[in-house]
PDB file of C-alpha atoms in Angstrom:
ATOM      1  CA  MET A  12     -14.162 -77.443  50.414  1.00 56.00           C
ATOM      2  CA  GLY A  13     -15.158 -79.909  47.752  1.00 59.00           C
ATOM      3  CA  LYS A  14     -12.941 -82.284  45.827  1.00 56.00           C
ATOM      4  CA  SER A  15     -12.990 -79.973  42.795  1.00 55.00           C
ATOM      5  CA  ASP A  16     -11.843 -77.027  44.913  1.00 55.00           C
ATOM      6  CA  GLN A  17      -9.031 -79.124  46.445  1.00 55.00           C
ATOM      7  CA  MET A  18      -7.814 -80.134  42.987  1.00 49.00           C
ATOM      8  CA  LYS A  19      -7.838 -76.496  41.835  1.00 49.00           C
ATOM      9  CA  CYS A  20      -5.896 -75.467  44.957  1.00 48.00           C
ATOM     10  CA  GLN A  21      -3.283 -78.213  44.392  1.00 56.00           C
ATOM     11  CA  PHE A  22      -2.969 -77.249  40.731  1.00 48.00           C
ATOM     12  CA  PHE A  23      -2.350 -73.579  41.544  1.00 45.00           C
ATOM     13  CA  THR A  24       0.100 -74.480  44.322  1.00 50.00           C
ATOM     14  CA  ARG A  25       2.090 -76.689  41.946  1.00 54.00           C
ATOM     15  CA  LEU A  26       1.936 -74.056  39.220  1.00 40.00           C
ATOM     16  CA  THR A  27       3.203 -71.390  41.639  1.00 46.00           C
ATOM     17  CA  VAL A  28       6.078 -73.641  42.781  1.00 45.00           C
ATOM     18  CA  ALA A  29       7.010 -74.417  39.157  1.00 45.00           C
ATOM     19  CA  ILE A  30       7.014 -70.730  38.231  1.00 53.00           C
ATOM     20  CA  LEU A  31       9.158 -69.873  41.257  1.00 46.00           C
ATOM     21  CA  CYS A  32      11.625 -72.650  40.369  1.00 46.00           C
ATOM     22  CA  LEU A  33      11.941 -71.408  36.782  1.00 46.00           C
ATOM     23  CA  PHE A  34      12.374 -67.827  37.980  1.00 48.00           C
ATOM     24  CA  SER A  35      15.076 -68.903  40.448  1.00 48.00           C
ATOM     25  CA  ILE A  36      16.960 -70.822  37.762  1.00 48.00           C
ATOM     26  CA  GLY A  37      16.755 -67.806  35.466  1.00 46.00           C
ATOM     27  CA  MET A  38      18.117 -65.519  38.168  1.00 46.00           C
ATOM     28  CA  VAL A  39      21.067 -67.829  38.850  1.00 48.00           C
ATOM     29  CA  GLY A  40      21.899 -67.793  35.134  1.00 49.00           C
ATOM     30  CA  CYS A  41      21.847 -63.994  35.100  1.00 51.00           C
ATOM     31  CA  SER A  42      24.263 -63.658  37.984  1.00 48.00           C
ATOM     32  CA  GLU A  43      26.945 -66.015  36.673  1.00 56.00           C
ATOM     33  CA  ALA A  44      30.352 -64.526  35.940  1.00 55.00           C
ATOM     34  CA  PRO A  45      31.409 -64.306  32.304  1.00 60.00           C
ATOM     35  CA  THR A  46      33.217 -67.401  31.050  1.00 86.00           C
ATOM     36  CA  VAL A  47      35.212 -65.571  28.386  1.00 90.00           C
ATOM     37  CA  ALA A  48      37.532 -62.604  28.411  1.00 94.00           C
ATOM     38  CA  GLU A  49      37.786 -59.491  26.293  1.00 95.00           C
ATOM     39  CA  VAL A  50      41.402 -58.419  25.857  1.00 97.00           C
ATOM     40  CA  ASP A  51      42.970 -55.170  24.729  1.00 97.00           C
ATOM     41  CA  GLY A  52      45.976 -53.158  25.767  1.00 97.00           C
ATOM     42  CA  ARG A  53      49.250 -51.503  24.986  1.00 98.00           C
ATOM     43  CA  ILE A  54      52.634 -53.058  24.292  1.00 97.00           C
ATOM     44  CA  ALA A  55      56.089 -51.500  24.269  1.00 96.00           C
ATOM     45  CA  LEU A  56      59.513 -52.867  23.382  1.00 95.00           C
ATOM     46  CA  ASP A  57      62.221 -51.504  25.677  1.00 95.00           C
ATOM     47  CA  GLY A  58      59.920 -48.642  26.671  1.00 95.00           C
ATOM     48  CA  SER A  59      58.890 -47.562  23.156  1.00 95.00           C
ATOM     49  CA  PRO A  60      55.435 -48.438  21.773  1.00 96.00           C
ATOM     50  CA  VAL A  61      55.535 -51.238  19.198  1.00 95.00           C
ATOM     51  CA  SER A  62      54.756 -49.428  15.933  1.00 92.00           C
ATOM     52  CA  THR A  63      53.239 -52.430  14.168  1.00 92.00           C
ATOM     53  CA  GLY A  64      53.133 -56.189  14.529  1.00 94.00           C
ATOM     54  CA  VAL A  65      51.055 -59.062  15.821  1.00 95.00           C
ATOM     55  CA  ILE A  66      50.692 -60.067  19.465  1.00 96.00           C
ATOM     56  CA  LEU A  67      50.014 -63.740  20.163  1.00 96.00           C
ATOM     57  CA  LEU A  68      48.607 -65.257  23.346  1.00 96.00           C
ATOM     58  CA  GLN A  69      49.176 -68.992  23.766  1.00 95.00           C
ATOM     59  CA  ASP A  70      47.533 -70.918  26.620  1.00 91.00           C
ATOM     60  CA  ASP A  71      50.080 -72.624  28.879  1.00 78.00           C
ATOM     61  CA  VAL A  72      47.956 -75.779  29.192  1.00 81.00           C
ATOM     62  CA  ASN A  73      46.581 -76.647  25.766  1.00 81.00           C
ATOM     63  CA  GLY A  74      48.348 -74.272  23.372  1.00 80.00           C
ATOM     64  CA  THR A  75      45.213 -72.447  22.241  1.00 85.00           C
ATOM     65  CA  GLY A  76      44.899 -68.695  22.248  1.00 90.00           C
ATOM     66  CA  GLY A  77      44.519 -65.839  19.864  1.00 94.00           C
ATOM     67  CA  SER A  78      46.214 -63.008  18.041  1.00 95.00           C
ATOM     68  CA  ALA A  79      45.678 -59.315  17.470  1.00 96.00           C
ATOM     69  CA  VAL A  80      47.252 -56.687  15.243  1.00 94.00           C
ATOM     70  CA  VAL A  81      49.357 -54.067  17.035  1.00 95.00           C
ATOM     71  CA  GLU A  82      49.229 -50.509  15.683  1.00 94.00           C
ATOM     72  CA  ASN A  83      51.030 -47.644  17.432  1.00 95.00           C
ATOM     73  CA  GLY A  84      51.430 -49.762  20.567  1.00 96.00           C
ATOM     74  CA  SER A  85      47.718 -50.632  20.906  1.00 97.00           C
ATOM     75  CA  PHE A  86      45.894 -53.891  20.261  1.00 97.00           C
ATOM     76  CA  THR A  87      42.399 -55.338  20.659  1.00 97.00           C
ATOM     77  CA  PHE A  88      41.522 -59.015  20.302  1.00 96.00           C
ATOM     78  CA  SER A  89      38.480 -59.139  18.019  1.00 95.00           C
ATOM     79  CA  THR A  90      37.092 -62.324  19.574  1.00 93.00           C
ATOM     80  CA  PRO A  91      36.843 -63.212  23.266  1.00 94.00           C
ATOM     81  CA  ILE A  92      39.264 -65.814  24.620  1.00 92.00           C
ATOM     82  CA  PRO A  93      38.910 -68.231  27.536  1.00 92.00           C
ATOM     83  CA  PRO A  94      40.373 -67.089  30.860  1.00 93.00           C
ATOM     84  CA  GLY A  95      43.703 -68.653  31.784  1.00 92.00           C
ATOM     85  CA  ASN A  96      47.454 -68.197  31.854  1.00 95.00           C
ATOM     86  CA  TYR A  97      49.042 -67.261  28.556  1.00 96.00           C
ATOM     87  CA  ALA A  98      52.529 -66.876  27.149  1.00 96.00           C
ATOM     88  CA  VAL A  99      53.000 -63.828  24.921  1.00 96.00           C
ATOM     89  CA  ALA A 100      54.856 -63.588  21.598  1.00 96.00           C
ATOM     90  CA  LEU A 101      55.389 -60.796  19.067  1.00 96.00           C
ATOM     91  CA  GLN A 102      55.634 -61.324  15.340  1.00 93.00           C
ATOM     92  CA  SER A 103      56.174 -59.130  12.319  1.00 90.00           C
ATOM     93  CA  PRO A 104      53.106 -57.501  10.797  1.00 85.00           C
ATOM     94  CA  PRO A 105      51.186 -59.295   8.057  1.00 75.00           C
ATOM     95  CA  PRO A 106      52.210 -58.573   4.440  1.00 76.00           C
ATOM     96  CA  PRO A 107      50.658 -55.517   2.781  1.00 74.00           C
ATOM     97  CA  ALA A 108      47.111 -55.821   1.514  1.00 74.00           C
ATOM     98  CA  PRO A 109      46.685 -55.795  -2.282  1.00 78.00           C
ATOM     99  CA  HIS A 110      45.726 -52.104  -2.268  1.00 77.00           C
ATOM    100  CA  GLU A 111      48.804 -51.131  -0.180  1.00 70.00           C
ATOM    101  CA  THR A 112      52.286 -50.573  -1.526  1.00 67.00           C
ATOM    102  CA  ALA A 113      55.292 -51.988   0.252  1.00 60.00           C
ATOM    103  CA  SER A 114      56.331 -48.461   1.276  1.00 59.00           C
ATOM    104  CA  GLN A 115      53.064 -48.031   3.200  1.00 58.00           C
ATOM    105  CA  ARG A 116      53.985 -50.836   5.604  1.00 60.00           C
ATOM    106  CA  VAL A 117      56.728 -50.555   8.175  1.00 63.00           C
ATOM    107  CA  SER A 118      59.034 -53.540   8.392  1.00 68.00           C
ATOM    108  CA  VAL A 119      59.612 -54.577  11.997  1.00 79.00           C
ATOM    109  CA  LYS A 120      61.831 -57.390  13.189  1.00 86.00           C
ATOM    110  CA  PHE A 121      61.559 -58.545  16.775  1.00 92.00           C
ATOM    111  CA  PRO A 122      64.285 -60.266  18.777  1.00 94.00           C
ATOM    112  CA  ARG A 123      64.134 -63.997  18.124  1.00 94.00           C
ATOM    113  CA  HIS A 124      63.221 -64.989  21.701  1.00 94.00           C
ATOM    114  CA  LEU A 125      60.098 -62.779  21.555  1.00 95.00           C
ATOM    115  CA  THR A 126      58.737 -64.394  18.385  1.00 93.00           C
ATOM    116  CA  GLU A 127      57.833 -67.682  20.107  1.00 93.00           C
ATOM    117  CA  ALA A 128      55.524 -67.947  23.114  1.00 93.00           C
ATOM    118  CA  ALA A 129      57.672 -70.744  24.565  1.00 91.00           C
ATOM    119  CA  THR A 130      60.837 -68.610  24.623  1.00 93.00           C
ATOM    120  CA  SER A 131      59.577 -65.059  25.212  1.00 94.00           C
ATOM    121  CA  GLY A 132      59.440 -65.335  28.989  1.00 93.00           C
ATOM    122  CA  VAL A 133      56.415 -63.008  28.982  1.00 95.00           C
ATOM    123  CA  LYS A 134      53.347 -64.375  30.794  1.00 96.00           C
ATOM    124  CA  VAL A 135      49.921 -62.885  31.481  1.00 96.00           C
ATOM    125  CA  GLU A 136      46.873 -64.041  33.399  1.00 96.00           C
ATOM    126  CA  ILE A 137      43.568 -63.418  31.635  1.00 95.00           C
ATOM    127  CA  THR A 138      40.510 -63.289  33.891  1.00 95.00           C
ATOM    128  CA  PRO A 139      36.813 -63.445  32.935  1.00 95.00           C
ATOM    129  CA  GLY A 140      35.411 -60.126  31.713  1.00 95.00           C
ATOM    130  CA  LYS A 141      37.422 -57.118  30.496  1.00 96.00           C
ATOM    131  CA  ASN A 142      41.239 -57.262  30.548  1.00 97.00           C
ATOM    132  CA  SER A 143      43.401 -54.257  29.643  1.00 97.00           C
ATOM    133  CA  LEU A 144      47.047 -55.284  29.456  1.00 97.00           C
ATOM    134  CA  LYS A 145      50.034 -52.970  29.709  1.00 97.00           C
ATOM    135  CA  LEU A 146      53.167 -54.809  28.576  1.00 96.00           C
ATOM    136  CA  ASP A 147      56.746 -53.636  28.247  1.00 96.00           C
ATOM    137  CA  VAL A 148      58.845 -56.451  26.781  1.00 95.00           C
ATOM    138  CA  LYS A 149      62.636 -56.433  26.659  1.00 93.00           C
ATOM    139  CA  SER A 150      64.783 -57.034  23.601  1.00 91.00           C
ATOM    140  CA  LYS A 151      67.429 -58.715  25.781  1.00 86.00           C
ATOM    141  CA  LYS A 152      66.491 -61.980  27.422  1.00 77.00           C
TER     142      LYS A 152
END
């Protein structure tokens, strides 16, 4: 084998190794677990579905989280949130939209301890991927 043939062989060997390395890195990236969580679920107050309101999730460590509107006991967070441990709070629904009349919105007041994540006593663990919560909170602490 001449010097030219040896150089071609080395080039193709290196090229093959480089392609295999890139393929391996790509495969590792494909198999990684999701780093965010999708959250939806149902929430009840003393066994009855919450007719309307806002559910808040607040991270125990850094205070971040998210919120979702509750309608007929169901909620879906529109944006993914990081996995972690969260405290839960419930708040009254947002004010009526300009095209809605006040009579179209139900007024809901939640017990005071449930309106703050720090005092609700309700905790959830959110894991990477899909999370469907089923919560039944109590009006009495």
